[in-house]
Amino acid sequence: MHDVIIIGAGPAGLQAALTLGRMRRTTALIDSGQYRNEHVRHMHNVLAADGTPPTEFRATARRQLAAYPTVTVHDDTVETVRAADAGYEAVFADGSTLRARVVLLATGMLDELPPVPGLDGLWGRRAFNCPFCDGHEFVGRRVGLLGADARIEHLAQLLSPIAAELVVFTDGGLDTGIRSRLLDANVTVHSEPVTAVSETDDGVRVDAGAAVDVAALFLTPRTTRQRAPFAAQLGLRMLPNGAIEIDDVGRTSHAGVFAAGDIAQSATAGGMPSVISAAASGQRAASFITMQLTAGDGQ
């Protein structure tokens, strides 16, 4: 029986494991090898790691965790999480199990992109959703935006101090009020359906009636959903946007189940997915878990 099982080894899970390891709590960190930013070449807007490849970031974290003997890392995929014996049990594909008094879910979200041919291959390399993470690399260049709702107008506002020119591809539709405000802001608007996107030597070619070259393409995914089924398996309370509902310290609606990273939000505060915020939520949850375990132990 471990103190804690952490499922997910992105920034939230890795930081939580570090915090628990430093407090000598027996912790099993489960790494499936799947991450929301697995297609990204370089992380940005991460203090002391700006421009670092995510693979290098994770490898460094794993090496540092090796210094903490109470933390074990399992490269495996959990299929089921369930309540068991005054705690929780993680079940793997081969039927083996791990048990702990507390489980921390940090499995991340999965982006569902518009069905534009070629877009999947550009995601995280030339197509992005976060101006804070990836906008600065295209300073002074023509940048494209794909979408037709208020989120695209917001993206245009964020990117306007960065890009020399903004081009919105509406894929066939756009609210007249948004269109008018974009045009007033000197944003070019293409209303034709986008039939394909492809990588060029120095950017992206968007086929929307005519071929338009941009340095990068920004969009908001149609939806994001839980990458793993554990919230549904445990019957956790969810928010309308698909995130697990948590309180300020990462507790879910079930005692002994915590969640951290972009899979979880409080009902009173929205989330902003980033490496820094994910790591911070992992540390916060792990700190409270430690205090809860200490109180339960009577120490």
PDB file of C-alpha atoms in Angstrom:
ATOM      1  CA  MET A   1       0.000   0.000   0.000  1.00  0.00           C
ATOM      2  CA  HIS A   2       1.548   3.255  -1.189  1.00  0.00           C
ATOM      3  CA  ASP A   3       0.690   6.614   0.253  1.00  0.00           C
ATOM      4  CA  VAL A   4      -0.094   8.059  -3.177  1.00  0.00           C
ATOM      5  CA  ILE A   5      -0.521   6.894  -6.746  1.00  0.00           C
ATOM      6  CA  ILE A   6      -0.027   9.623  -9.342  1.00  0.00           C
ATOM      7  CA  ILE A   7      -1.408   8.796 -12.773  1.00  0.00           C
ATOM      8  CA  GLY A   8       0.180  11.013 -15.412  1.00  0.00           C
ATOM      9  CA  ALA A   9       3.776  12.210 -15.714  1.00  0.00           C
ATOM     10  CA  GLY A  10       3.508  15.602 -17.330  1.00  0.00           C
ATOM     11  CA  PRO A  11       4.440  18.773 -15.405  1.00  0.00           C
ATOM     12  CA  ALA A  12       1.662  18.339 -12.822  1.00  0.00           C
ATOM     13  CA  GLY A  13       2.431  14.703 -12.046  1.00  0.00           C
ATOM     14  CA  LEU A  14       6.196  15.157 -12.044  1.00  0.00           C
ATOM     15  CA  GLN A  15       6.037  18.129  -9.680  1.00  0.00           C
ATOM     16  CA  ALA A  16       3.626  16.320  -7.384  1.00  0.00           C
ATOM     17  CA  ALA A  17       5.983  13.332  -7.254  1.00  0.00           C
ATOM     18  CA  LEU A  18       8.902  15.608  -6.395  1.00  0.00           C
ATOM     19  CA  THR A  19       6.984  17.285  -3.587  1.00  0.00           C
ATOM     20  CA  LEU A  20       5.834  13.964  -2.134  1.00  0.00           C
ATOM     21  CA  GLY A  21       9.305  12.462  -2.491  1.00  0.00           C
ATOM     22  CA  ARG A  22      10.844  15.298  -0.545  1.00  0.00           C
ATOM     23  CA  MET A  23       8.354  14.596   2.242  1.00  0.00           C
ATOM     24  CA  ARG A  24       9.260  10.876   2.274  1.00  0.00           C
ATOM     25  CA  ARG A  25       5.825   9.744   1.142  1.00  0.00           C
ATOM     26  CA  THR A  26       5.729   6.443  -0.737  1.00  0.00           C
ATOM     27  CA  THR A  27       4.616   7.418  -4.202  1.00  0.00           C
ATOM     28  CA  ALA A  28       4.036   5.498  -7.419  1.00  0.00           C
ATOM     29  CA  LEU A  29       4.182   7.711 -10.505  1.00  0.00           C
ATOM     30  CA  ILE A  30       2.568   6.105 -13.570  1.00  0.00           C
ATOM     31  CA  ASP A  31       3.857   7.344 -16.933  1.00  0.00           C
ATOM     32  CA  SER A  32       1.886   6.182 -19.989  1.00  0.00           C
ATOM     33  CA  GLY A  33       4.213   8.053 -22.378  1.00  0.00           C
ATOM     34  CA  GLN A  34       1.341  10.208 -23.688  1.00  0.00           C
ATOM     35  CA  TYR A  35       1.266  13.954 -23.089  1.00  0.00           C
ATOM     36  CA  ARG A  36      -0.807  16.897 -24.283  1.00  0.00           C
ATOM     37  CA  ASN A  37       2.313  18.687 -25.548  1.00  0.00           C
ATOM     38  CA  GLU A  38       3.963  15.602 -27.039  1.00  0.00           C
ATOM     39  CA  HIS A  39       4.012  17.188 -30.515  1.00  0.00           C
ATOM     40  CA  VAL A  40       5.658  20.416 -29.336  1.00  0.00           C
ATOM     41  CA  ARG A  41       9.302  20.920 -30.249  1.00  0.00           C
ATOM     42  CA  HIS A  42      10.085  23.551 -27.614  1.00  0.00           C
ATOM     43  CA  MET A  43       8.345  24.807 -24.483  1.00  0.00           C
ATOM     44  CA  HIS A  44       8.102  28.549 -23.986  1.00  0.00           C
ATOM     45  CA  ASN A  45       7.034  30.927 -21.234  1.00  0.00           C
ATOM     46  CA  VAL A  46       8.586  28.565 -18.674  1.00  0.00           C
ATOM     47  CA  LEU A  47      11.021  30.308 -16.342  1.00  0.00           C
ATOM     48  CA  ALA A  48      14.550  28.816 -16.557  1.00  0.00           C
ATOM     49  CA  ALA A  49      13.366  26.382 -19.239  1.00  0.00           C
ATOM     50  CA  ASP A  50      12.258  28.734 -22.031  1.00  0.00           C
ATOM     51  CA  GLY A  51      12.913  26.986 -25.342  1.00  0.00           C
ATOM     52  CA  THR A  52      13.561  23.589 -23.757  1.00  0.00           C
ATOM     53  CA  PRO A  53      12.170  20.557 -25.643  1.00  0.00           C
ATOM     54  CA  PRO A  54       9.438  18.868 -23.569  1.00  0.00           C
ATOM     55  CA  THR A  55      11.276  15.539 -23.899  1.00  0.00           C
ATOM     56  CA  GLU A  56      14.342  17.088 -22.272  1.00  0.00           C
ATOM     57  CA  PHE A  57      12.219  18.670 -19.547  1.00  0.00           C
ATOM     58  CA  ARG A  58      10.625  15.327 -18.689  1.00  0.00           C
ATOM     59  CA  ALA A  59      13.941  13.462 -18.817  1.00  0.00           C
ATOM     60  CA  THR A  60      15.549  15.962 -16.445  1.00  0.00           C
ATOM     61  CA  ALA A  61      12.622  15.643 -14.050  1.00  0.00           C
ATOM     62  CA  ARG A  62      12.858  11.859 -14.125  1.00  0.00           C
ATOM     63  CA  ARG A  63      16.599  11.988 -13.345  1.00  0.00           C
ATOM     64  CA  GLN A  64      15.975  14.300 -10.416  1.00  0.00           C
ATOM     65  CA  LEU A  65      13.192  12.075  -9.053  1.00  0.00           C
ATOM     66  CA  ALA A  66      15.664   9.186  -8.936  1.00  0.00           C
ATOM     67  CA  ALA A  67      17.272  10.879  -5.925  1.00  0.00           C
ATOM     68  CA  TYR A  68      14.145  10.221  -3.848  1.00  0.00           C
ATOM     69  CA  PRO A  69      13.907   6.566  -2.772  1.00  0.00           C
ATOM     70  CA  THR A  70      10.241   6.709  -1.795  1.00  0.00           C
ATOM     71  CA  VAL A  71       9.231   7.564  -5.385  1.00  0.00           C
ATOM     72  CA  THR A  72       8.984   4.788  -7.952  1.00  0.00           C
ATOM     73  CA  VAL A  73       8.221   5.438 -11.621  1.00  0.00           C
ATOM     74  CA  HIS A  74       6.254   2.901 -13.639  1.00  0.00           C
ATOM     75  CA  ASP A  75       6.261   3.164 -17.431  1.00  0.00           C
ATOM     76  CA  ASP A  76       2.878   1.614 -17.997  1.00  0.00           C
ATOM     77  CA  THR A  77      -0.740   2.469 -18.775  1.00  0.00           C
ATOM     78  CA  VAL A  78      -3.494   2.250 -16.206  1.00  0.00           C
ATOM     79  CA  GLU A  79      -6.793   0.926 -17.534  1.00  0.00           C
ATOM     80  CA  THR A  80      -8.989   1.258 -14.457  1.00  0.00           C
ATOM     81  CA  VAL A  81      -9.005   3.164 -11.180  1.00  0.00           C
ATOM     82  CA  ARG A  82     -11.361   1.999  -8.448  1.00  0.00           C
ATOM     83  CA  ALA A  83     -11.933   2.224  -4.720  1.00  0.00           C
ATOM     84  CA  ALA A  84     -10.357  -0.598  -2.733  1.00  0.00           C
ATOM     85  CA  ASP A  85      -9.543  -1.311   0.913  1.00  0.00           C
ATOM     86  CA  ALA A  86      -9.716   2.168   2.436  1.00  0.00           C
ATOM     87  CA  GLY A  87      -7.946   3.590  -0.583  1.00  0.00           C
ATOM     88  CA  TYR A  88      -7.726   3.193  -4.345  1.00  0.00           C
ATOM     89  CA  GLU A  89      -6.428   0.653  -6.788  1.00  0.00           C
ATOM     90  CA  ALA A  90      -4.906   1.191 -10.232  1.00  0.00           C
ATOM     91  CA  VAL A  91      -5.333  -1.762 -12.583  1.00  0.00           C
ATOM     92  CA  PHE A  92      -2.976  -2.306 -15.538  1.00  0.00           C
ATOM     93  CA  ALA A  93      -3.619  -4.098 -18.828  1.00  0.00           C
ATOM     94  CA  ASP A  94      -1.960  -7.313 -17.607  1.00  0.00           C
ATOM     95  CA  GLY A  95      -4.192  -7.402 -14.548  1.00  0.00           C
ATOM     96  CA  SER A  96      -1.521  -6.290 -12.092  1.00  0.00           C
ATOM     97  CA  THR A  97      -2.446  -3.622  -9.573  1.00  0.00           C
ATOM     98  CA  LEU A  98      -1.060  -0.929  -7.338  1.00  0.00           C
ATOM     99  CA  ARG A  99      -2.840   0.360  -4.258  1.00  0.00           C
ATOM    100  CA  ALA A 100      -2.600   3.624  -2.359  1.00  0.00           C
ATOM    101  CA  ARG A 101      -4.434   5.607   0.240  1.00  0.00           C
ATOM    102  CA  VAL A 102      -4.729   8.566  -2.158  1.00  0.00           C
ATOM    103  CA  VAL A 103      -4.815   8.865  -5.925  1.00  0.00           C
ATOM    104  CA  LEU A 104      -3.840  11.996  -7.862  1.00  0.00           C
ATOM    105  CA  LEU A 105      -5.064  12.232 -11.452  1.00  0.00           C
ATOM    106  CA  ALA A 106      -2.792  14.250 -13.753  1.00  0.00           C
ATOM    107  CA  THR A 107      -3.474  12.669 -17.136  1.00  0.00           C
ATOM    108  CA  GLY A 108      -4.108  15.846 -19.132  1.00  0.00           C
ATOM    109  CA  MET A 109      -6.646  16.792 -21.761  1.00  0.00           C
ATOM    110  CA  LEU A 110      -6.866  15.809 -25.407  1.00  0.00           C
ATOM    111  CA  ASP A 111      -7.389  18.482 -28.066  1.00  0.00           C
ATOM    112  CA  GLU A 112      -9.910  17.753 -30.809  1.00  0.00           C
ATOM    113  CA  LEU A 113      -8.987  19.777 -33.890  1.00  0.00           C
ATOM    114  CA  PRO A 114     -11.207  20.937 -36.744  1.00  0.00           C
ATOM    115  CA  PRO A 115     -11.348  18.341 -39.556  1.00  0.00           C
ATOM    116  CA  VAL A 116      -9.034  20.240 -41.897  1.00  0.00           C
ATOM    117  CA  PRO A 117      -6.763  17.993 -43.998  1.00  0.00           C
ATOM    118  CA  GLY A 118      -3.144  18.414 -42.942  1.00  0.00           C
ATOM    119  CA  LEU A 119      -3.861  20.137 -39.623  1.00  0.00           C
ATOM    120  CA  ASP A 120      -3.022  17.166 -37.384  1.00  0.00           C
ATOM    121  CA  GLY A 121       0.487  16.996 -38.848  1.00  0.00           C
ATOM    122  CA  LEU A 122       1.134  20.662 -38.083  1.00  0.00           C
ATOM    123  CA  TRP A 123      -0.216  20.638 -34.521  1.00  0.00           C
ATOM    124  CA  GLY A 124       2.437  21.752 -32.049  1.00  0.00           C
ATOM    125  CA  ARG A 125       4.903  22.516 -34.860  1.00  0.00           C
ATOM    126  CA  ARG A 126       3.287  25.196 -37.033  1.00  0.00           C
ATOM    127  CA  ALA A 127      -0.253  25.223 -35.639  1.00  0.00           C
ATOM    128  CA  PHE A 128      -0.863  26.320 -32.050  1.00  0.00           C
ATOM    129  CA  ASN A 129      -3.535  27.433 -29.611  1.00  0.00           C
ATOM    130  CA  CYS A 130      -1.569  29.513 -27.076  1.00  0.00           C
ATOM    131  CA  PRO A 131      -0.138  32.938 -27.988  1.00  0.00           C
ATOM    132  CA  PHE A 132       1.665  33.073 -24.644  1.00  0.00           C
ATOM    133  CA  CYS A 133       3.481  29.818 -25.386  1.00  0.00           C
ATOM    134  CA  ASP A 134       4.178  30.147 -29.111  1.00  0.00           C
ATOM    135  CA  GLY A 135       3.355  33.625 -30.392  1.00  0.00           C
ATOM    136  CA  HIS A 136       6.649  35.397 -29.783  1.00  0.00           C
ATOM    137  CA  GLU A 137       8.529  33.151 -32.215  1.00  0.00           C
ATOM    138  CA  PHE A 138       6.624  34.838 -35.072  1.00  0.00           C
ATOM    139  CA  VAL A 139       7.274  38.469 -34.219  1.00  0.00           C
ATOM    140  CA  GLY A 140       7.007  40.743 -37.236  1.00  0.00           C
ATOM    141  CA  ARG A 141       5.547  38.080 -39.541  1.00  0.00           C
ATOM    142  CA  ARG A 142       2.207  37.267 -41.113  1.00  0.00           C
ATOM    143  CA  VAL A 143       0.228  34.991 -38.818  1.00  0.00           C
ATOM    144  CA  GLY A 144      -2.964  33.107 -39.636  1.00  0.00           C
ATOM    145  CA  LEU A 145      -5.920  32.384 -37.384  1.00  0.00           C
ATOM    146  CA  LEU A 146      -8.444  29.627 -38.075  1.00  0.00           C
ATOM    147  CA  GLY A 147     -11.951  29.922 -36.668  1.00  0.00           C
ATOM    148  CA  ALA A 148     -15.220  31.812 -36.736  1.00  0.00           C
ATOM    149  CA  ASP A 149     -16.277  32.716 -33.202  1.00  0.00           C
ATOM    150  CA  ALA A 150     -15.473  35.164 -30.434  1.00  0.00           C
ATOM    151  CA  ARG A 151     -12.387  33.176 -29.424  1.00  0.00           C
ATOM    152  CA  ILE A 152     -10.750  34.061 -32.758  1.00  0.00           C
ATOM    153  CA  GLU A 153     -11.353  37.751 -32.124  1.00  0.00           C
ATOM    154  CA  HIS A 154      -9.686  37.338 -28.734  1.00  0.00           C
ATOM    155  CA  LEU A 155      -6.726  35.535 -30.305  1.00  0.00           C
ATOM    156  CA  ALA A 156      -6.384  38.345 -32.834  1.00  0.00           C
ATOM    157  CA  GLN A 157      -6.288  40.911 -30.038  1.00  0.00           C
ATOM    158  CA  LEU A 158      -3.575  38.976 -28.208  1.00  0.00           C
ATOM    159  CA  LEU A 159      -1.454  38.468 -31.335  1.00  0.00           C
ATOM    160  CA  SER A 160      -1.809  41.978 -32.768  1.00  0.00           C
ATOM    161  CA  PRO A 161       1.260  43.398 -30.922  1.00  0.00           C
ATOM    162  CA  ILE A 162       3.312  40.410 -32.106  1.00  0.00           C
ATOM    163  CA  ALA A 163       2.434  39.829 -35.755  1.00  0.00           C
ATOM    164  CA  ALA A 164       3.108  42.257 -38.584  1.00  0.00           C
ATOM    165  CA  GLU A 165      -0.097  41.069 -40.262  1.00  0.00           C
ATOM    166  CA  LEU A 166      -3.010  38.917 -39.167  1.00  0.00           C
ATOM    167  CA  VAL A 167      -5.131  36.826 -41.514  1.00  0.00           C
ATOM    168  CA  VAL A 168      -8.318  35.153 -40.274  1.00  0.00           C
ATOM    169  CA  PHE A 169      -9.618  32.097 -42.101  1.00  0.00           C
ATOM    170  CA  THR A 170     -13.270  31.713 -41.134  1.00  0.00           C
ATOM    171  CA  ASP A 171     -13.803  28.383 -42.915  1.00  0.00           C
ATOM    172  CA  GLY A 172     -17.080  29.632 -44.321  1.00  0.00           C
ATOM    173  CA  GLY A 173     -18.723  31.740 -41.627  1.00  0.00           C
ATOM    174  CA  LEU A 174     -18.236  34.619 -39.190  1.00  0.00           C
ATOM    175  CA  ASP A 175     -20.512  36.820 -37.092  1.00  0.00           C
ATOM    176  CA  THR A 176     -20.953  40.181 -38.838  1.00  0.00           C
ATOM    177  CA  GLY A 177     -20.071  42.109 -35.703  1.00  0.00           C
ATOM    178  CA  ILE A 178     -16.820  40.178 -35.237  1.00  0.00           C
ATOM    179  CA  ARG A 179     -16.008  40.608 -38.927  1.00  0.00           C
ATOM    180  CA  SER A 180     -16.532  44.351 -38.709  1.00  0.00           C
ATOM    181  CA  ARG A 181     -14.294  44.701 -35.660  1.00  0.00           C
ATOM    182  CA  LEU A 182     -11.560  42.590 -37.234  1.00  0.00           C
ATOM    183  CA  LEU A 183     -11.599  44.644 -40.410  1.00  0.00           C
ATOM    184  CA  ASP A 184     -11.501  47.864 -38.369  1.00  0.00           C
ATOM    185  CA  ALA A 185      -8.352  46.450 -36.706  1.00  0.00           C
ATOM    186  CA  ASN A 186      -6.752  45.897 -40.142  1.00  0.00           C
ATOM    187  CA  VAL A 187      -7.123  42.130 -39.947  1.00  0.00           C
ATOM    188  CA  THR A 188      -7.572  40.390 -43.300  1.00  0.00           C
ATOM    189  CA  VAL A 189     -10.574  38.047 -43.382  1.00  0.00           C
ATOM    190  CA  HIS A 190     -10.933  35.092 -45.764  1.00  0.00           C
ATOM    191  CA  SER A 191     -14.461  33.663 -45.794  1.00  0.00           C
ATOM    192  CA  GLU A 192     -13.941  30.724 -48.155  1.00  0.00           C
ATOM    193  CA  PRO A 193     -13.884  27.207 -46.677  1.00  0.00           C
ATOM    194  CA  VAL A 194     -10.429  25.934 -45.779  1.00  0.00           C
ATOM    195  CA  THR A 195      -9.819  22.777 -47.808  1.00  0.00           C
ATOM    196  CA  ALA A 196      -6.279  21.957 -46.659  1.00  0.00           C
ATOM    197  CA  VAL A 197      -3.218  23.206 -44.826  1.00  0.00           C
ATOM    198  CA  SER A 198       0.366  22.163 -45.491  1.00  0.00           C
ATOM    199  CA  GLU A 199       3.847  22.993 -44.292  1.00  0.00           C
ATOM    200  CA  THR A 200       6.140  25.096 -46.460  1.00  0.00           C
ATOM    201  CA  ASP A 201       9.865  25.730 -46.051  1.00  0.00           C
ATOM    202  CA  ASP A 202       9.130  28.660 -43.766  1.00  0.00           C
ATOM    203  CA  GLY A 203       5.546  28.389 -42.601  1.00  0.00           C
ATOM    204  CA  VAL A 204       2.073  27.170 -43.513  1.00  0.00           C
ATOM    205  CA  ARG A 205       0.120  27.285 -46.756  1.00  0.00           C
ATOM    206  CA  VAL A 206      -3.618  27.609 -46.245  1.00  0.00           C
ATOM    207  CA  ASP A 207      -5.884  26.644 -49.145  1.00  0.00           C
ATOM    208  CA  ALA A 208      -9.036  28.748 -48.767  1.00  0.00           C
ATOM    209  CA  GLY A 209     -10.240  29.551 -52.276  1.00  0.00           C
ATOM    210  CA  ALA A 210      -6.679  30.647 -52.975  1.00  0.00           C
ATOM    211  CA  ALA A 211      -3.367  29.651 -51.427  1.00  0.00           C
ATOM    212  CA  VAL A 212      -2.262  31.976 -48.621  1.00  0.00           C
ATOM    213  CA  ASP A 213       1.127  31.630 -46.910  1.00  0.00           C
ATOM    214  CA  VAL A 214       1.513  32.463 -43.242  1.00  0.00           C
ATOM    215  CA  ALA A 215       4.327  31.895 -40.763  1.00  0.00           C
ATOM    216  CA  ALA A 216       2.088  29.990 -38.342  1.00  0.00           C
ATOM    217  CA  LEU A 217      -1.533  29.161 -37.718  1.00  0.00           C
ATOM    218  CA  PHE A 218      -3.331  29.764 -34.423  1.00  0.00           C
ATOM    219  CA  LEU A 219      -6.706  28.307 -33.510  1.00  0.00           C
ATOM    220  CA  THR A 220      -8.786  27.130 -30.607  1.00  0.00           C
ATOM    221  CA  PRO A 221      -9.535  23.388 -30.672  1.00  0.00           C
ATOM    222  CA  ARG A 222     -13.183  22.546 -31.235  1.00  0.00           C
ATOM    223  CA  THR A 223     -13.254  20.783 -27.871  1.00  0.00           C
ATOM    224  CA  THR A 224     -10.948  19.305 -25.311  1.00  0.00           C
ATOM    225  CA  ARG A 225     -11.779  16.125 -23.461  1.00  0.00           C
ATOM    226  CA  GLN A 226     -10.311  13.960 -20.751  1.00  0.00           C
ATOM    227  CA  ARG A 227      -7.450  11.894 -22.163  1.00  0.00           C
ATOM    228  CA  ALA A 228      -8.158   9.070 -19.706  1.00  0.00           C
ATOM    229  CA  PRO A 229     -11.419   7.493 -18.468  1.00  0.00           C
ATOM    230  CA  PHE A 230     -10.714   7.673 -14.753  1.00  0.00           C
ATOM    231  CA  ALA A 231     -12.971  10.601 -13.859  1.00  0.00           C
ATOM    232  CA  ALA A 232     -15.914   8.728 -15.361  1.00  0.00           C
ATOM    233  CA  GLN A 233     -14.897   5.449 -13.726  1.00  0.00           C
ATOM    234  CA  LEU A 234     -14.819   7.100 -10.315  1.00  0.00           C
ATOM    235  CA  GLY A 235     -17.949   9.177 -10.910  1.00  0.00           C
ATOM    236  CA  LEU A 236     -16.241  12.481 -10.159  1.00  0.00           C
ATOM    237  CA  ARG A 237     -18.137  15.738 -10.375  1.00  0.00           C
ATOM    238  CA  MET A 238     -17.387  17.482 -13.682  1.00  0.00           C
ATOM    239  CA  LEU A 239     -17.649  21.033 -14.985  1.00  0.00           C
ATOM    240  CA  PRO A 240     -19.562  21.891 -18.198  1.00  0.00           C
ATOM    241  CA  ASN A 241     -16.264  22.385 -20.078  1.00  0.00           C
ATOM    242  CA  GLY A 242     -15.227  18.781 -19.414  1.00  0.00           C
ATOM    243  CA  ALA A 243     -12.770  19.486 -16.594  1.00  0.00           C
ATOM    244  CA  ILE A 244     -12.852  17.694 -13.262  1.00  0.00           C
ATOM    245  CA  GLU A 245     -14.225  19.994 -10.576  1.00  0.00           C
ATOM    246  CA  ILE A 246     -11.716  20.582  -7.783  1.00  0.00           C
ATOM    247  CA  ASP A 247     -11.355  22.938  -4.857  1.00  0.00           C
ATOM    248  CA  ASP A 248      -8.408  25.253  -4.273  1.00  0.00           C
ATOM    249  CA  VAL A 249      -6.103  22.432  -3.133  1.00  0.00           C
ATOM    250  CA  GLY A 250      -7.000  19.900  -5.816  1.00  0.00           C
ATOM    251  CA  ARG A 251      -9.602  17.839  -3.977  1.00  0.00           C
ATOM    252  CA  THR A 252     -12.296  16.316  -6.168  1.00  0.00           C
ATOM    253  CA  SER A 253     -15.833  15.362  -5.161  1.00  0.00           C
ATOM    254  CA  HIS A 254     -14.525  12.025  -3.844  1.00  0.00           C
ATOM    255  CA  ALA A 255     -12.477  11.813  -0.645  1.00  0.00           C
ATOM    256  CA  GLY A 256      -8.972  10.611  -1.366  1.00  0.00           C
ATOM    257  CA  VAL A 257      -9.066  11.551  -5.050  1.00  0.00           C
ATOM    258  CA  PHE A 258      -7.172  14.640  -6.206  1.00  0.00           C
ATOM    259  CA  ALA A 259      -6.641  16.087  -9.667  1.00  0.00           C
ATOM    260  CA  ALA A 260      -4.029  18.494 -11.031  1.00  0.00           C
ATOM    261  CA  GLY A 261      -2.994  20.044 -14.311  1.00  0.00           C
ATOM    262  CA  ASP A 262      -5.253  20.997 -17.181  1.00  0.00           C
ATOM    263  CA  ILE A 263      -7.752  18.188 -16.483  1.00  0.00           C
ATOM    264  CA  ALA A 264      -9.078  20.018 -13.427  1.00  0.00           C
ATOM    265  CA  GLN A 265     -10.479  23.418 -12.508  1.00  0.00           C
ATOM    266  CA  SER A 266     -12.307  24.971  -9.604  1.00  0.00           C
ATOM    267  CA  ALA A 267     -15.898  26.013 -10.185  1.00  0.00           C
ATOM    268  CA  THR A 268     -15.062  29.643  -9.389  1.00  0.00           C
ATOM    269  CA  ALA A 269     -11.876  30.098 -11.423  1.00  0.00           C
ATOM    270  CA  GLY A 270     -11.183  29.290 -15.047  1.00  0.00           C
ATOM    271  CA  GLY A 271      -8.058  27.502 -16.142  1.00  0.00           C
ATOM    272  CA  MET A 272      -5.215  28.562 -18.392  1.00  0.00           C
ATOM    273  CA  PRO A 273      -3.285  25.517 -19.591  1.00  0.00           C
ATOM    274  CA  SER A 274       0.475  25.948 -19.271  1.00  0.00           C
ATOM    275  CA  VAL A 275       3.496  24.076 -17.967  1.00  0.00           C
ATOM    276  CA  ILE A 276       3.927  26.516 -15.092  1.00  0.00           C
ATOM    277  CA  SER A 277       0.296  26.407 -13.951  1.00  0.00           C
ATOM    278  CA  ALA A 278       0.199  22.608 -14.254  1.00  0.00           C
ATOM    279  CA  ALA A 279       3.339  22.214 -12.142  1.00  0.00           C
ATOM    280  CA  ALA A 280       1.996  24.677  -9.574  1.00  0.00           C
ATOM    281  CA  SER A 281      -1.260  22.748  -9.265  1.00  0.00           C
ATOM    282  CA  GLY A 282       0.694  19.513  -8.826  1.00  0.00           C
ATOM    283  CA  GLN A 283       2.751  21.019  -6.035  1.00  0.00           C
ATOM    284  CA  ARG A 284      -0.327  22.455  -4.345  1.00  0.00           C
ATOM    285  CA  ALA A 285      -2.203  19.153  -4.447  1.00  0.00           C
ATOM    286  CA  ALA A 286       0.824  17.171  -3.239  1.00  0.00           C
ATOM    287  CA  SER A 287       1.380  19.580  -0.347  1.00  0.00           C
ATOM    288  CA  PHE A 288      -2.191  19.220   0.836  1.00  0.00           C
ATOM    289  CA  ILE A 289      -2.106  15.448   0.354  1.00  0.00           C
ATOM    290  CA  THR A 290       0.971  15.364   2.605  1.00  0.00           C
ATOM    291  CA  MET A 291      -0.804  17.361   5.299  1.00  0.00           C
ATOM    292  CA  GLN A 292      -3.882  15.157   5.021  1.00  0.00           C
ATOM    293  CA  LEU A 293      -1.824  11.963   5.301  1.00  0.00           C
ATOM    294  CA  THR A 294       0.071  13.387   8.263  1.00  0.00           C
ATOM    295  CA  ALA A 295      -3.135  14.228  10.074  1.00  0.00           C
ATOM    296  CA  GLY A 296      -4.510  10.768   9.338  1.00  0.00           C
ATOM    297  CA  ASP A 297      -1.340   9.147  10.646  1.00  0.00           C
ATOM    298  CA  GLY A 298      -1.642  11.076  13.882  1.00  0.00           C
ATOM    299  CA  GLN A 299       1.880  12.452  13.421  1.00  0.00           C
TER     300      GLN A 299
END
